[in-house]
Amino acid sequence: MDNSRRPVGPVDWVQGQEPWEHWWHYLTPSPVHRRLGLACLAVGTQRGRLPAVGPRVLDHHVAVIVLSGQGWFSWDGRPPVDVAAPALLWLFPGVEHHYGPYEPGWSECFADFTGPSVAAYGELGFLDPEEAVVPLSSAEPAHLVVKKMAAACRRGGPHMEVETSAAVHELLVTLRRSRADHDPNGNPVLESLARDACLPLSVPEHARRLSMRVADLRDAVRRSAGCSPKEYVLAIRLNQAKELLAGTDLAVAAVARRVGYDDPGYFTRLFTRRVGVAPSVFREQQSRGPFGF
C-alpha cells in the first residue's frame, strides 16, 4: 500500500509523543443562549497525524473543515470515500460517522453547534444529510470564522456564548458561499427571476424564458434559495414595494403596479398578510420626512 494513502492507525497513536497538535475549547450554553437559535458547543483546530475518529454517534451537528491533506470519511454505514482538502465534513446528530487522515496527516478546524435554527438552515439548503462531504473552493474564509470563534473563547467573558453563537450563523453562510459547486458570479436562475420579478409573468412563463421545465426551475430555486419560485418572486416584489413606500410619494396603487399587481386591493391584502401591517401604515412607520428621506 502506498504510504501516502495509509490511514493513521492506533499503533501510530501510542508510540512516543503525540504526533499531532491541537487546541480545543468546549462551551456549555445556558437555556437563554440556546434561544439565540444556534449555540456553539465546541471549537478547535488540529493538525498532524490525527487518530481516526469513531465509529461514533453525536447528538449535535459538527462542521469539520479539512484545511490541508487527504483522508477518508464514512457515514451512516456507507463505504468510506476519499476526502481531499479543501473540504467540509458534516457530522449529523444520530448518524454514525468514522473518519481520519491518510499519511502524513492533515490539518482541520471544527465547530460543534446545536439549536432550533439548524432545521431552517437545512430547509434553505445550507446542509443536507445526503451531502456529508462537500468540496470547497477555498477553506480559508471558513477558517477565518473559526479563528474568530477561537479568539472569543480565549478572551472569555460574559459575552463569549453570544459571540460564538453569532459566529456559527456566519460560519454556515460562509461555508455555503465556499462550496466548490457555488458560482462566485451568482446564480443565473435566481438572477433572472430577480430581474423579471415585477413583470406580470407566471412561474411557467419564467421557466420558458429560462428554457427550463417548471419542475427543474422549482428544484433549482429550492436548492439555492430554500423556497418555491413563487415565494422567491414574492419576496423580491415585497422588498421593492417597501423601498417605494418608504422612499417615494407614489400612491399605494402606483406602488402595486410597479411591483406587478394591477389590483391594488389584492396587493394591499397580500402586503398586509405577509408584512403584518398595511402599506399605508408601513409608509407612516418608515417616514423620515418628505418622500421618506
Short mmCIF file of N, CA and C in Angstrom, two decimals, residues 212-281:
data_model
loop_
_atom_site.label_atom_id
_atom_site.label_comp_id
_atom_site.label_asym_id
_atom_site.label_seq_id
_atom_site.Cartn_x
_atom_site.Cartn_y
_atom_site.Cartn_z
N MET A 212 -36.30 26.17 -19.31
CA MET A 212 -36.31 25.11 -18.31
C MET A 212 -37.72 24.55 -18.18
N ARG A 213 -37.78 23.29 -17.73
CA ARG A 213 -39.06 22.75 -17.32
C ARG A 213 -39.46 23.37 -15.98
N VAL A 214 -40.76 23.47 -15.74
CA VAL A 214 -41.22 24.05 -14.48
C VAL A 214 -40.67 23.27 -13.29
N ALA A 215 -40.65 21.94 -13.39
CA ALA A 215 -40.15 21.11 -12.30
C ALA A 215 -38.67 21.38 -12.05
N ASP A 216 -37.89 21.57 -13.12
CA ASP A 216 -36.47 21.86 -12.96
C ASP A 216 -36.25 23.23 -12.35
N LEU A 217 -37.08 24.19 -12.73
CA LEU A 217 -36.97 25.53 -12.14
C LEU A 217 -37.28 25.46 -10.65
N ARG A 218 -38.31 24.73 -10.29
CA ARG A 218 -38.66 24.60 -8.88
C ARG A 218 -37.52 23.95 -8.09
N ASP A 219 -36.94 22.91 -8.65
CA ASP A 219 -35.84 22.23 -7.97
C ASP A 219 -34.64 23.17 -7.81
N ALA A 220 -34.33 23.92 -8.87
CA ALA A 220 -33.17 24.81 -8.83
C ALA A 220 -33.35 25.91 -7.79
N VAL A 221 -34.53 26.48 -7.72
CA VAL A 221 -34.78 27.55 -6.75
C VAL A 221 -34.81 26.98 -5.34
N ARG A 222 -35.41 25.81 -5.19
CA ARG A 222 -35.47 25.19 -3.87
C ARG A 222 -34.06 24.89 -3.34
N ARG A 223 -33.18 24.39 -4.21
CA ARG A 223 -31.81 24.08 -3.78
C ARG A 223 -31.03 25.34 -3.42
N SER A 224 -31.26 26.42 -4.15
CA SER A 224 -30.46 27.63 -3.96
C SER A 224 -31.04 28.59 -2.94
N ALA A 225 -32.37 28.67 -2.88
CA ALA A 225 -33.00 29.67 -2.02
C ALA A 225 -33.88 29.07 -0.94
N GLY A 226 -34.12 27.77 -0.99
CA GLY A 226 -34.90 27.12 0.05
C GLY A 226 -36.38 27.41 -0.02
N CYS A 227 -36.89 27.83 -1.19
CA CYS A 227 -38.31 28.14 -1.32
C CYS A 227 -38.73 27.88 -2.76
N SER A 228 -40.00 28.07 -3.04
CA SER A 228 -40.51 27.90 -4.39
C SER A 228 -40.22 29.15 -5.23
N PRO A 229 -40.24 29.04 -6.57
CA PRO A 229 -40.08 30.23 -7.40
C PRO A 229 -41.11 31.31 -7.07
N LYS A 230 -42.35 30.91 -6.80
CA LYS A 230 -43.39 31.88 -6.48
C LYS A 230 -43.05 32.66 -5.22
N GLU A 231 -42.57 31.96 -4.18
CA GLU A 231 -42.19 32.61 -2.93
C GLU A 231 -40.98 33.52 -3.13
N TYR A 232 -40.04 33.08 -3.97
CA TYR A 232 -38.84 33.88 -4.22
C TYR A 232 -39.21 35.19 -4.92
N VAL A 233 -40.07 35.10 -5.93
CA VAL A 233 -40.51 36.29 -6.66
C VAL A 233 -41.32 37.20 -5.74
N LEU A 234 -42.17 36.61 -4.91
CA LEU A 234 -42.99 37.41 -4.00
C LEU A 234 -42.12 38.21 -3.03
N ALA A 235 -41.08 37.59 -2.49
CA ALA A 235 -40.19 38.30 -1.56
C ALA A 235 -39.54 39.50 -2.24
N ILE A 236 -39.11 39.32 -3.48
CA ILE A 236 -38.48 40.43 -4.21
C ILE A 236 -39.49 41.55 -4.46
N ARG A 237 -40.71 41.19 -4.83
CA ARG A 237 -41.75 42.21 -5.06
C ARG A 237 -42.05 42.98 -3.77
N LEU A 238 -42.17 42.28 -2.66
CA LEU A 238 -42.46 42.95 -1.40
C LEU A 238 -41.30 43.85 -0.97
N ASN A 239 -40.08 43.40 -1.17
CA ASN A 239 -38.93 44.22 -0.83
C ASN A 239 -38.93 45.51 -1.65
N GLN A 240 -39.21 45.36 -2.95
CA GLN A 240 -39.27 46.53 -3.82
C GLN A 240 -40.41 47.46 -3.41
N ALA A 241 -41.54 46.87 -3.05
CA ALA A 241 -42.67 47.69 -2.61
C ALA A 241 -42.32 48.48 -1.34
N LYS A 242 -41.62 47.86 -0.42
CA LYS A 242 -41.21 48.56 0.80
C LYS A 242 -40.32 49.74 0.47
N GLU A 243 -39.38 49.54 -0.46
CA GLU A 243 -38.49 50.64 -0.84
C GLU A 243 -39.28 51.80 -1.44
N LEU A 244 -40.26 51.48 -2.28
CA LEU A 244 -41.07 52.53 -2.90
C LEU A 244 -41.95 53.23 -1.88
N LEU A 245 -42.52 52.49 -0.96
CA LEU A 245 -43.36 53.09 0.07
C LEU A 245 -42.54 53.98 0.99
N ALA A 246 -41.35 53.55 1.34
CA ALA A 246 -40.52 54.32 2.27
C ALA A 246 -39.80 55.48 1.59
N GLY A 247 -39.50 55.35 0.30
CA GLY A 247 -38.64 56.33 -0.34
C GLY A 247 -39.27 57.21 -1.39
N THR A 248 -40.57 57.03 -1.67
CA THR A 248 -41.25 57.87 -2.66
C THR A 248 -42.62 58.27 -2.13
N ASP A 249 -43.25 59.20 -2.86
CA ASP A 249 -44.62 59.59 -2.50
C ASP A 249 -45.64 58.97 -3.44
N LEU A 250 -45.26 57.90 -4.13
CA LEU A 250 -46.18 57.22 -5.03
C LEU A 250 -47.39 56.70 -4.24
N ALA A 251 -48.55 56.80 -4.85
CA ALA A 251 -49.75 56.23 -4.23
C ALA A 251 -49.61 54.72 -4.13
N VAL A 252 -50.34 54.15 -3.19
CA VAL A 252 -50.27 52.70 -2.99
C VAL A 252 -50.62 51.96 -4.28
N ALA A 253 -51.61 52.45 -5.01
CA ALA A 253 -52.00 51.80 -6.27
C ALA A 253 -50.85 51.84 -7.27
N ALA A 254 -50.11 52.95 -7.31
CA ALA A 254 -48.97 53.06 -8.22
C ALA A 254 -47.85 52.12 -7.80
N VAL A 255 -47.62 52.01 -6.50
CA VAL A 255 -46.61 51.07 -6.00
C VAL A 255 -47.01 49.65 -6.40
N ALA A 256 -48.29 49.33 -6.25
CA ALA A 256 -48.76 48.00 -6.61
C ALA A 256 -48.45 47.69 -8.07
N ARG A 257 -48.73 48.64 -8.95
CA ARG A 257 -48.46 48.42 -10.38
C ARG A 257 -46.97 48.27 -10.64
N ARG A 258 -46.14 49.05 -9.95
CA ARG A 258 -44.69 48.99 -10.15
C ARG A 258 -44.13 47.60 -9.82
N VAL A 259 -44.75 46.93 -8.86
CA VAL A 259 -44.22 45.63 -8.44
C VAL A 259 -45.02 44.47 -9.01
N GLY A 260 -45.89 44.75 -9.99
CA GLY A 260 -46.51 43.65 -10.73
C GLY A 260 -47.94 43.33 -10.39
N TYR A 261 -48.65 44.22 -9.65
CA TYR A 261 -50.03 43.92 -9.27
C TYR A 261 -50.96 45.00 -9.83
N ASP A 262 -51.84 44.61 -10.74
CA ASP A 262 -52.80 45.56 -11.30
C ASP A 262 -53.93 45.87 -10.34
N ASP A 263 -54.20 44.98 -9.42
CA ASP A 263 -55.29 45.15 -8.46
C ASP A 263 -54.71 45.67 -7.14
N PRO A 264 -54.86 46.96 -6.83
CA PRO A 264 -54.28 47.49 -5.59
C PRO A 264 -54.89 46.88 -4.34
N GLY A 265 -56.16 46.47 -4.43
CA GLY A 265 -56.79 45.84 -3.27
C GLY A 265 -56.12 44.50 -2.95
N TYR A 266 -55.86 43.72 -3.99
CA TYR A 266 -55.19 42.44 -3.78
C TYR A 266 -53.79 42.67 -3.23
N PHE A 267 -53.08 43.67 -3.80
CA PHE A 267 -51.74 43.98 -3.30
C PHE A 267 -51.77 44.36 -1.82
N THR A 268 -52.74 45.20 -1.45
CA THR A 268 -52.83 45.63 -0.05
C THR A 268 -53.08 44.45 0.87
N ARG A 269 -53.99 43.55 0.46
CA ARG A 269 -54.28 42.37 1.31
C ARG A 269 -53.04 41.49 1.42
N LEU A 270 -52.35 41.26 0.30
CA LEU A 270 -51.15 40.42 0.29
C LEU A 270 -50.05 41.04 1.14
N PHE A 271 -49.82 42.32 0.96
CA PHE A 271 -48.79 43.03 1.73
C PHE A 271 -49.09 42.95 3.22
N THR A 272 -50.34 43.21 3.58
CA THR A 272 -50.73 43.20 4.99
C THR A 272 -50.54 41.82 5.60
N ARG A 273 -50.91 40.78 4.86
CA ARG A 273 -50.78 39.43 5.38
C ARG A 273 -49.31 39.04 5.57
N ARG A 274 -48.47 39.40 4.64
CA ARG A 274 -47.07 38.99 4.69
C ARG A 274 -46.21 39.90 5.58
N VAL A 275 -46.48 41.19 5.58
CA VAL A 275 -45.64 42.13 6.32
C VAL A 275 -46.16 42.34 7.74
N GLY A 276 -47.46 42.23 7.90
CA GLY A 276 -48.04 42.41 9.22
C GLY A 276 -48.74 43.74 9.41
N VAL A 277 -48.51 44.69 8.50
CA VAL A 277 -49.20 45.98 8.53
C VAL A 277 -49.58 46.35 7.11
N ALA A 278 -50.56 47.23 6.95
CA ALA A 278 -50.97 47.68 5.63
C ALA A 278 -49.89 48.56 5.00
N PRO A 279 -49.86 48.67 3.68
CA PRO A 279 -48.86 49.51 3.03
C PRO A 279 -48.83 50.94 3.56
N SER A 280 -50.00 51.53 3.79
CA SER A 280 -50.04 52.91 4.30
C SER A 280 -49.44 53.01 5.69
N VAL A 281 -49.68 52.01 6.52
CA VAL A 281 -49.11 52.01 7.87
C VAL A 281 -47.59 51.81 7.79
#
